[in-house]
Amino acid sequence: MRRSATALGLVLGVALDGLLGDPRHAHPVAAYGRYAAALDRRLHRDDHARGALYAAAALLPLVAAAGRLEEMTSGRPVRHVALVAAATWTVLGGHSLRRVAADIGATVEAGDLAAARRLLPSLCGRDPHDLDAAGIARATVESVAENTCDAVVAPLFWGAVAGLPGLLGYRAVNTLDAMVGHRSARYARFGTAAAWLDDAANLLPARLTGALTLLAAPLLGGDARAGLAAWRTGAHRHPSPNSGVCESAAAGVLGVRLGGRTVYAGRVEERPWLGAGADPSGETVRQAVRLSRAVQFGALAALALVAGAWR
């Protein structure tokens, strides 16, 4: 009974995300971020061991509490469905991701680059000031591809195989990585454990995202063979072992070229080119949004079945 309750909860959570988007007030992920920031201030020291302690202190109590809640509702299917649905809605971000990306794509197509530059920081950490239309579109498509894994497929994956602890634990890991896992003087060592945890948590979901991207290609008039070729030739050259999979598959399917010079708050990365097509455009962003939605539905169908069989 719990297996079918978990699967139904995942489906209802995706429906809530599609209807309502992110919670508008008192978002639980924001509250967790404040807790993690307080721990950072208390525990921070620029070494790997202290960073591992921080990651454990931020993650383990949440996973333990989620496990206890799941135990308490294991014999009460209605409550279990409601709990999993609420948690899924809380940790997913597919609706908001696609809405913001669509708004950016529309402003690029309209030629309003000033508006596009204002919107871009709400989607990713790129410095938008010197980006032209192609650069804004490229950053948007890359963010949609990467975050379709982080905000949709990976939470559903961990919810399917590990229930409520998987859902909340994954979102906690992803939040910690966003907060301390980036390359900076403060977090060069302290953030290493969080970054490694995020890489490990996304290892399988990223490859599932890549596979679903290829499977969804015919629905959009995309090229699955080009997506597979871009994945094979480019993913391993990306600085992230997981984002490279999602971005290269999307680049090939959409027939565009992603990568190249990337600027984050003054820090410049020269990334490998992924795909072999033209530069992205506002129309490419619209196609990427449609592709992300198709991948979400494919992931939900597959992982609801996994939840029903596995748990």
mmCIF file of C-alpha atoms in Angstrom:
data_model
loop_
_atom_site.group_PDB
_atom_site.id
_atom_site.type_symbol
_atom_site.label_atom_id
_atom_site.label_comp_id
_atom_site.label_asym_id
_atom_site.label_seq_id
_atom_site.Cartn_x
_atom_site.Cartn_y
_atom_site.Cartn_z
ATOM 1 C CA MET A 1 0.000 0.000 0.000
ATOM 2 C CA ARG A 2 2.822 2.426 0.844
ATOM 3 C CA ARG A 3 4.372 1.835 -2.566
ATOM 4 C CA SER A 4 1.270 2.977 -4.441
ATOM 5 C CA ALA A 5 0.796 5.835 -1.941
ATOM 6 C CA THR A 6 4.306 7.110 -2.663
ATOM 7 C CA ALA A 7 3.719 6.924 -6.418
ATOM 8 C CA LEU A 8 0.398 8.766 -6.119
ATOM 9 C CA GLY A 9 1.998 11.390 -3.898
ATOM 10 C CA LEU A 10 4.677 12.062 -6.528
ATOM 11 C CA VAL A 11 2.022 12.465 -9.233
ATOM 12 C CA LEU A 12 -0.057 14.843 -7.101
ATOM 13 C CA GLY A 13 3.043 16.834 -6.136
ATOM 14 C CA VAL A 14 3.917 17.368 -9.801
ATOM 15 C CA ALA A 15 0.332 18.448 -10.457
ATOM 16 C CA LEU A 16 0.510 20.954 -7.594
ATOM 17 C CA ASP A 17 3.768 22.362 -8.943
ATOM 18 C CA GLY A 18 2.175 22.744 -12.376
ATOM 19 C CA LEU A 19 -0.905 24.478 -10.974
ATOM 20 C CA LEU A 20 0.637 26.620 -8.246
ATOM 21 C CA GLY A 21 4.374 26.897 -8.859
ATOM 22 C CA ASP A 22 6.622 27.443 -5.861
ATOM 23 C CA PRO A 23 4.998 28.310 -2.517
ATOM 24 C CA ARG A 24 4.791 32.099 -2.478
ATOM 25 C CA HIS A 25 5.138 32.665 1.256
ATOM 26 C CA ALA A 26 7.304 30.959 3.870
ATOM 27 C CA HIS A 27 8.918 28.608 1.368
ATOM 28 C CA PRO A 28 10.361 25.643 3.334
ATOM 29 C CA VAL A 29 13.487 25.565 1.142
ATOM 30 C CA ALA A 30 14.166 29.211 2.024
ATOM 31 C CA ALA A 31 13.754 28.351 5.716
ATOM 32 C CA TYR A 32 16.215 25.490 5.307
ATOM 33 C CA GLY A 33 18.619 27.877 3.586
ATOM 34 C CA ARG A 34 18.508 30.161 6.621
ATOM 35 C CA TYR A 35 19.280 27.201 8.880
ATOM 36 C CA ALA A 36 22.186 26.171 6.657
ATOM 37 C CA ALA A 37 23.499 29.758 6.574
ATOM 38 C CA ALA A 38 23.436 29.897 10.382
ATOM 39 C CA LEU A 39 25.405 26.642 10.511
ATOM 40 C CA ASP A 40 27.876 28.075 8.005
ATOM 41 C CA ARG A 41 28.514 31.077 10.234
ATOM 42 C CA ARG A 42 28.964 28.838 13.269
ATOM 43 C CA LEU A 43 31.100 26.062 11.765
ATOM 44 C CA HIS A 44 33.014 27.715 8.955
ATOM 45 C CA ARG A 45 36.731 27.147 8.752
ATOM 46 C CA ASP A 46 38.631 26.824 5.508
ATOM 47 C CA ASP A 47 39.350 23.105 5.577
ATOM 48 C CA HIS A 48 37.780 19.940 4.194
ATOM 49 C CA ALA A 49 37.053 18.273 7.520
ATOM 50 C CA ARG A 50 35.075 21.227 8.824
ATOM 51 C CA GLY A 51 33.161 21.340 5.536
ATOM 52 C CA ALA A 52 32.272 17.648 5.901
ATOM 53 C CA LEU A 53 31.070 18.295 9.447
ATOM 54 C CA TYR A 54 28.949 21.176 8.172
ATOM 55 C CA ALA A 55 27.367 19.023 5.440
ATOM 56 C CA ALA A 56 26.562 16.260 7.921
ATOM 57 C CA ALA A 57 25.113 18.675 10.480
ATOM 58 C CA ALA A 58 22.947 20.318 7.822
ATOM 59 C CA LEU A 59 21.750 17.109 6.186
ATOM 60 C CA LEU A 60 21.410 14.273 8.700
ATOM 61 C CA PRO A 61 18.822 15.811 11.091
ATOM 62 C CA LEU A 62 16.518 16.611 8.160
ATOM 63 C CA VAL A 63 16.792 13.107 6.685
ATOM 64 C CA ALA A 64 16.208 11.540 10.108
ATOM 65 C CA ALA A 65 13.114 13.682 10.687
ATOM 66 C CA ALA A 66 11.792 12.800 7.225
ATOM 67 C CA GLY A 67 12.331 9.111 7.940
ATOM 68 C CA ARG A 68 10.417 9.422 11.204
ATOM 69 C CA LEU A 69 7.515 11.165 9.456
ATOM 70 C CA GLU A 70 7.401 8.443 6.831
ATOM 71 C CA GLU A 71 7.313 5.778 9.544
ATOM 72 C CA MET A 72 4.449 7.545 11.283
ATOM 73 C CA THR A 73 2.325 7.530 8.120
ATOM 74 C CA SER A 74 3.316 4.106 6.761
ATOM 75 C CA GLY A 75 0.018 2.502 7.794
ATOM 76 C CA ARG A 76 -2.101 5.516 6.876
ATOM 77 C CA PRO A 77 -2.156 5.756 3.084
ATOM 78 C CA VAL A 78 -4.185 8.968 2.837
ATOM 79 C CA ARG A 79 -1.837 10.814 5.152
ATOM 80 C CA HIS A 80 1.154 9.317 3.393
ATOM 81 C CA VAL A 81 -0.094 10.454 -0.013
ATOM 82 C CA ALA A 82 -0.722 13.952 1.341
ATOM 83 C CA LEU A 83 2.721 14.124 2.962
ATOM 84 C CA VAL A 84 4.577 12.941 -0.143
ATOM 85 C CA ALA A 85 2.514 15.256 -2.374
ATOM 86 C CA ALA A 86 3.260 18.277 -0.176
ATOM 87 C CA ALA A 87 6.963 17.428 -0.023
ATOM 88 C CA THR A 88 7.144 16.877 -3.782
ATOM 89 C CA TRP A 89 5.457 20.207 -4.462
ATOM 90 C CA THR A 90 7.878 21.898 -2.062
ATOM 91 C CA VAL A 91 11.080 20.481 -3.574
ATOM 92 C CA LEU A 92 10.161 20.671 -7.271
ATOM 93 C CA GLY A 93 10.882 23.771 -9.293
ATOM 94 C CA GLY A 94 9.893 22.825 -12.822
ATOM 95 C CA HIS A 95 7.009 25.266 -13.213
ATOM 96 C CA SER A 96 8.995 28.277 -12.011
ATOM 97 C CA LEU A 97 12.030 27.251 -14.067
ATOM 98 C CA ARG A 98 10.017 27.085 -17.281
ATOM 99 C CA ARG A 99 8.037 30.254 -16.553
ATOM 100 C CA VAL A 100 11.131 32.386 -15.989
ATOM 101 C CA ALA A 101 12.895 30.854 -18.997
ATOM 102 C CA ALA A 102 9.857 31.501 -21.204
ATOM 103 C CA ASP A 103 9.769 35.134 -20.066
ATOM 104 C CA ILE A 104 13.451 35.550 -20.923
ATOM 105 C CA GLY A 105 12.953 33.917 -24.312
ATOM 106 C CA ALA A 106 10.038 36.233 -25.078
ATOM 107 C CA THR A 107 12.069 39.344 -24.234
ATOM 108 C CA VAL A 108 14.962 38.125 -26.408
ATOM 109 C CA GLU A 109 12.588 37.504 -29.319
ATOM 110 C CA ALA A 110 11.114 40.977 -28.826
ATOM 111 C CA GLY A 111 14.598 42.518 -28.897
ATOM 112 C CA ASP A 112 14.277 43.873 -25.345
ATOM 113 C CA LEU A 113 17.729 42.866 -24.115
ATOM 114 C CA ALA A 114 17.601 45.197 -21.121
ATOM 115 C CA ALA A 115 14.579 43.317 -19.783
ATOM 116 C CA ALA A 116 16.211 39.970 -20.582
ATOM 117 C CA ARG A 117 19.332 40.970 -18.657
ATOM 118 C CA ARG A 118 17.200 41.958 -15.659
ATOM 119 C CA LEU A 119 15.441 38.578 -15.693
ATOM 120 C CA LEU A 120 18.481 36.351 -16.183
ATOM 121 C CA PRO A 121 19.840 36.493 -12.591
ATOM 122 C CA SER A 122 16.572 34.987 -11.342
ATOM 123 C CA LEU A 123 17.399 31.893 -13.407
ATOM 124 C CA CYS A 124 21.173 31.495 -13.062
ATOM 125 C CA GLY A 125 24.312 33.064 -11.641
ATOM 126 C CA ARG A 126 25.692 34.412 -14.924
ATOM 127 C CA ASP A 127 26.813 38.014 -15.187
ATOM 128 C CA PRO A 128 24.304 39.369 -17.741
ATOM 129 C CA HIS A 129 25.724 42.841 -18.345
ATOM 130 C CA ASP A 130 27.780 42.164 -21.461
ATOM 131 C CA LEU A 131 25.666 39.384 -22.931
ATOM 132 C CA ASP A 132 24.107 39.837 -26.354
ATOM 133 C CA ALA A 133 20.901 38.106 -27.479
ATOM 134 C CA ALA A 134 22.693 34.848 -28.329
ATOM 135 C CA GLY A 135 24.570 34.912 -25.014
ATOM 136 C CA ILE A 136 21.374 35.402 -23.008
ATOM 137 C CA ALA A 137 19.636 32.643 -24.951
ATOM 138 C CA ARG A 138 22.603 30.329 -24.463
ATOM 139 C CA ALA A 139 22.699 30.926 -20.702
ATOM 140 C CA THR A 140 18.949 30.319 -20.510
ATOM 141 C CA VAL A 141 19.005 27.080 -22.504
ATOM 142 C CA GLU A 142 21.944 25.765 -20.484
ATOM 143 C CA SER A 143 20.162 26.602 -17.227
ATOM 144 C CA VAL A 144 16.938 24.948 -18.370
ATOM 145 C CA ALA A 145 18.829 21.801 -19.378
ATOM 146 C CA GLU A 146 20.803 21.607 -16.127
ATOM 147 C CA ASN A 147 17.919 22.493 -13.843
ATOM 148 C CA THR A 148 15.506 20.102 -15.492
ATOM 149 C CA CYS A 149 17.662 17.537 -13.718
ATOM 150 C CA ASP A 150 18.197 19.458 -10.473
ATOM 151 C CA ALA A 151 14.660 20.807 -10.067
ATOM 152 C CA VAL A 152 12.599 17.990 -11.586
ATOM 153 C CA VAL A 153 14.156 14.641 -12.458
ATOM 154 C CA ALA A 154 16.508 14.244 -9.484
ATOM 155 C CA PRO A 155 13.881 15.014 -6.793
ATOM 156 C CA LEU A 156 11.460 12.573 -8.437
ATOM 157 C CA PHE A 157 14.224 9.959 -8.728
ATOM 158 C CA TRP A 158 15.123 10.152 -5.056
ATOM 159 C CA GLY A 159 11.484 10.298 -4.033
ATOM 160 C CA ALA A 160 10.823 7.132 -6.032
ATOM 161 C CA VAL A 161 13.720 5.135 -4.543
ATOM 162 C CA ALA A 162 13.895 6.597 -1.022
ATOM 163 C CA GLY A 163 10.508 8.191 -0.313
ATOM 164 C CA LEU A 164 10.220 11.259 1.872
ATOM 165 C CA PRO A 165 13.856 11.131 3.098
ATOM 166 C CA GLY A 166 14.938 10.979 -0.536
ATOM 167 C CA LEU A 167 12.842 13.972 -1.557
ATOM 168 C CA LEU A 168 13.905 16.230 1.303
ATOM 169 C CA GLY A 169 17.451 14.899 1.476
ATOM 170 C CA TYR A 170 18.064 15.577 -2.200
ATOM 171 C CA ARG A 171 16.727 19.121 -1.980
ATOM 172 C CA ALA A 172 18.929 19.736 1.068
ATOM 173 C CA VAL A 173 22.033 18.462 -0.768
ATOM 174 C CA ASN A 174 21.239 20.601 -3.798
ATOM 175 C CA THR A 175 20.653 23.663 -1.619
ATOM 176 C CA LEU A 176 23.944 23.170 0.234
ATOM 177 C CA ASP A 177 25.790 22.889 -3.062
ATOM 178 C CA ALA A 178 24.229 26.144 -4.279
ATOM 179 C CA MET A 179 25.218 27.882 -1.048
ATOM 180 C CA VAL A 180 28.776 26.633 -0.438
ATOM 181 C CA GLY A 181 29.704 24.262 -3.273
ATOM 182 C CA HIS A 182 30.833 26.920 -5.734
ATOM 183 C CA ARG A 183 34.413 27.966 -6.377
ATOM 184 C CA SER A 184 35.331 30.968 -4.262
ATOM 185 C CA ALA A 185 37.984 31.946 -1.763
ATOM 186 C CA ARG A 186 35.638 31.339 1.176
ATOM 187 C CA TYR A 187 34.405 27.926 0.056
ATOM 188 C CA ALA A 188 37.416 26.473 -1.800
ATOM 189 C CA ARG A 189 37.824 23.753 0.853
ATOM 190 C CA PHE A 190 34.829 24.191 3.127
ATOM 191 C CA GLY A 191 32.391 23.588 0.268
ATOM 192 C CA THR A 192 34.078 20.498 -1.168
ATOM 193 C CA ALA A 193 31.963 17.937 0.721
ATOM 194 C CA ALA A 194 28.723 19.634 -0.305
ATOM 195 C CA ALA A 195 29.844 19.755 -3.944
ATOM 196 C CA TRP A 196 30.803 16.072 -3.916
ATOM 197 C CA LEU A 197 27.490 15.101 -2.344
ATOM 198 C CA ASP A 198 25.617 16.990 -5.041
ATOM 199 C CA ASP A 199 27.667 15.343 -7.791
ATOM 200 C CA ALA A 200 26.949 11.904 -6.330
ATOM 201 C CA ALA A 201 23.236 12.610 -5.861
ATOM 202 C CA ASN A 202 22.872 13.718 -9.489
ATOM 203 C CA LEU A 203 24.984 10.991 -11.093
ATOM 204 C CA LEU A 204 22.066 8.726 -12.078
ATOM 205 C CA PRO A 205 19.365 11.429 -12.433
ATOM 206 C CA ALA A 206 21.512 13.415 -14.893
ATOM 207 C CA ARG A 207 21.904 10.385 -17.129
ATOM 208 C CA LEU A 208 18.196 9.676 -16.887
ATOM 209 C CA THR A 209 17.594 13.302 -17.891
ATOM 210 C CA GLY A 210 19.912 12.875 -20.870
ATOM 211 C CA ALA A 211 18.167 9.673 -21.960
ATOM 212 C CA LEU A 212 14.714 11.240 -21.642
ATOM 213 C CA THR A 213 15.930 14.254 -23.617
ATOM 214 C CA LEU A 214 16.840 11.942 -26.494
ATOM 215 C CA LEU A 215 13.531 10.076 -26.228
ATOM 216 C CA ALA A 216 11.577 13.343 -26.264
ATOM 217 C CA ALA A 217 13.368 14.684 -29.349
ATOM 218 C CA PRO A 218 10.852 13.380 -31.942
ATOM 219 C CA LEU A 219 8.001 15.113 -30.105
ATOM 220 C CA LEU A 220 9.688 18.471 -30.749
ATOM 221 C CA GLY A 221 11.064 17.810 -34.199
ATOM 222 C CA GLY A 222 14.508 17.490 -32.634
ATOM 223 C CA ASP A 223 17.357 15.197 -33.584
ATOM 224 C CA ALA A 224 17.940 12.360 -31.111
ATOM 225 C CA ARG A 225 20.990 11.108 -33.026
ATOM 226 C CA ALA A 226 22.634 14.515 -32.853
ATOM 227 C CA GLY A 227 21.814 14.624 -29.152
ATOM 228 C CA LEU A 228 23.495 11.274 -28.579
ATOM 229 C CA ALA A 229 26.531 12.338 -30.617
ATOM 230 C CA ALA A 230 26.871 15.588 -28.645
ATOM 231 C CA TRP A 231 26.534 13.662 -25.375
ATOM 232 C CA ARG A 232 29.243 11.199 -26.378
ATOM 233 C CA THR A 233 31.707 13.786 -27.625
ATOM 234 C CA GLY A 234 31.116 16.704 -25.270
ATOM 235 C CA ALA A 235 29.720 15.697 -21.883
ATOM 236 C CA HIS A 236 33.015 14.451 -20.446
ATOM 237 C CA ARG A 237 34.734 17.747 -21.312
ATOM 238 C CA HIS A 238 32.309 19.835 -19.244
ATOM 239 C CA PRO A 239 33.559 20.928 -15.779
ATOM 240 C CA SER A 240 30.519 19.248 -14.183
ATOM 241 C CA PRO A 241 30.176 15.465 -14.537
ATOM 242 C CA ASN A 242 26.400 15.833 -14.570
ATOM 243 C CA SER A 243 25.527 19.185 -16.137
ATOM 244 C CA GLY A 244 27.609 18.233 -19.165
ATOM 245 C CA VAL A 245 25.305 15.288 -19.837
ATOM 246 C CA CYS A 246 22.120 17.346 -19.674
ATOM 247 C CA GLU A 247 23.490 20.312 -21.629
ATOM 248 C CA SER A 248 25.179 18.317 -24.391
ATOM 249 C CA ALA A 249 22.114 16.141 -24.998
ATOM 250 C CA ALA A 250 19.912 19.240 -25.172
ATOM 251 C CA ALA A 251 22.354 21.024 -27.496
ATOM 252 C CA GLY A 252 22.301 18.163 -29.985
ATOM 253 C CA VAL A 253 18.545 17.657 -29.850
ATOM 254 C CA LEU A 254 17.865 21.373 -30.303
ATOM 255 C CA GLY A 255 20.502 21.741 -33.026
ATOM 256 C CA VAL A 256 22.445 24.528 -31.318
ATOM 257 C CA ARG A 257 25.896 25.124 -29.862
ATOM 258 C CA LEU A 258 26.234 25.627 -26.109
ATOM 259 C CA GLY A 259 29.287 26.356 -23.962
ATOM 260 C CA GLY A 260 32.122 28.794 -24.585
ATOM 261 C CA ARG A 261 33.022 31.826 -22.506
ATOM 262 C CA THR A 262 30.994 31.993 -19.286
ATOM 263 C CA VAL A 263 31.236 34.786 -16.701
ATOM 264 C CA TYR A 264 30.150 34.468 -13.060
ATOM 265 C CA ALA A 265 30.506 37.709 -11.060
ATOM 266 C CA GLY A 266 33.856 38.510 -12.632
ATOM 267 C CA ARG A 267 35.111 34.906 -12.733
ATOM 268 C CA VAL A 268 35.585 33.709 -16.311
ATOM 269 C CA GLU A 269 35.354 30.078 -17.442
ATOM 270 C CA GLU A 270 36.202 28.930 -20.956
ATOM 271 C CA ARG A 271 33.925 25.944 -21.372
ATOM 272 C CA PRO A 272 34.049 23.396 -24.198
ATOM 273 C CA TRP A 273 31.556 23.783 -27.007
ATOM 274 C CA LEU A 274 28.681 21.307 -26.850
ATOM 275 C CA GLY A 275 26.801 20.470 -30.040
ATOM 276 C CA ALA A 276 27.578 21.668 -33.525
ATOM 277 C CA GLY A 277 24.707 23.923 -34.511
ATOM 278 C CA ALA A 278 24.023 27.640 -34.632
ATOM 279 C CA ASP A 279 23.919 29.988 -31.658
ATOM 280 C CA PRO A 280 20.726 29.746 -29.584
ATOM 281 C CA SER A 281 17.918 32.279 -30.042
ATOM 282 C CA GLY A 282 14.675 33.217 -28.361
ATOM 283 C CA GLU A 283 12.986 30.477 -30.363
ATOM 284 C CA THR A 284 15.532 27.975 -29.014
ATOM 285 C CA VAL A 285 14.541 28.979 -25.493
ATOM 286 C CA ARG A 286 10.899 28.208 -26.298
ATOM 287 C CA GLN A 287 11.931 24.799 -27.638
ATOM 288 C CA ALA A 288 14.045 24.154 -24.527
ATOM 289 C CA VAL A 289 11.038 24.932 -22.320
ATOM 290 C CA ARG A 290 8.927 22.444 -24.281
ATOM 291 C CA LEU A 291 11.703 19.877 -24.068
ATOM 292 C CA SER A 292 11.952 20.347 -20.295
ATOM 293 C CA ARG A 293 8.211 19.783 -19.932
ATOM 294 C CA ALA A 294 8.371 16.597 -22.023
ATOM 295 C CA VAL A 295 11.290 15.298 -19.943
ATOM 296 C CA GLN A 296 9.338 16.002 -16.758
ATOM 297 C CA PHE A 297 6.351 13.963 -17.895
ATOM 298 C CA GLY A 298 8.603 11.135 -19.041
ATOM 299 C CA ALA A 299 10.417 11.122 -15.708
ATOM 300 C CA LEU A 300 7.159 11.171 -13.765
ATOM 301 C CA ALA A 301 5.745 8.235 -15.718
ATOM 302 C CA ALA A 302 8.903 6.161 -15.308
ATOM 303 C CA LEU A 303 9.599 7.029 -11.686
ATOM 304 C CA ALA A 304 6.008 6.627 -10.485
ATOM 305 C CA LEU A 305 6.253 3.063 -11.813
ATOM 306 C CA VAL A 306 9.587 2.647 -10.000
ATOM 307 C CA ALA A 307 8.061 3.932 -6.765
ATOM 308 C CA GLY A 308 5.170 1.496 -7.078
ATOM 309 C CA ALA A 309 7.484 -1.452 -7.667
ATOM 310 C CA TRP A 310 10.478 -0.489 -5.506
ATOM 311 C CA ARG A 311 8.911 0.832 -2.351
#
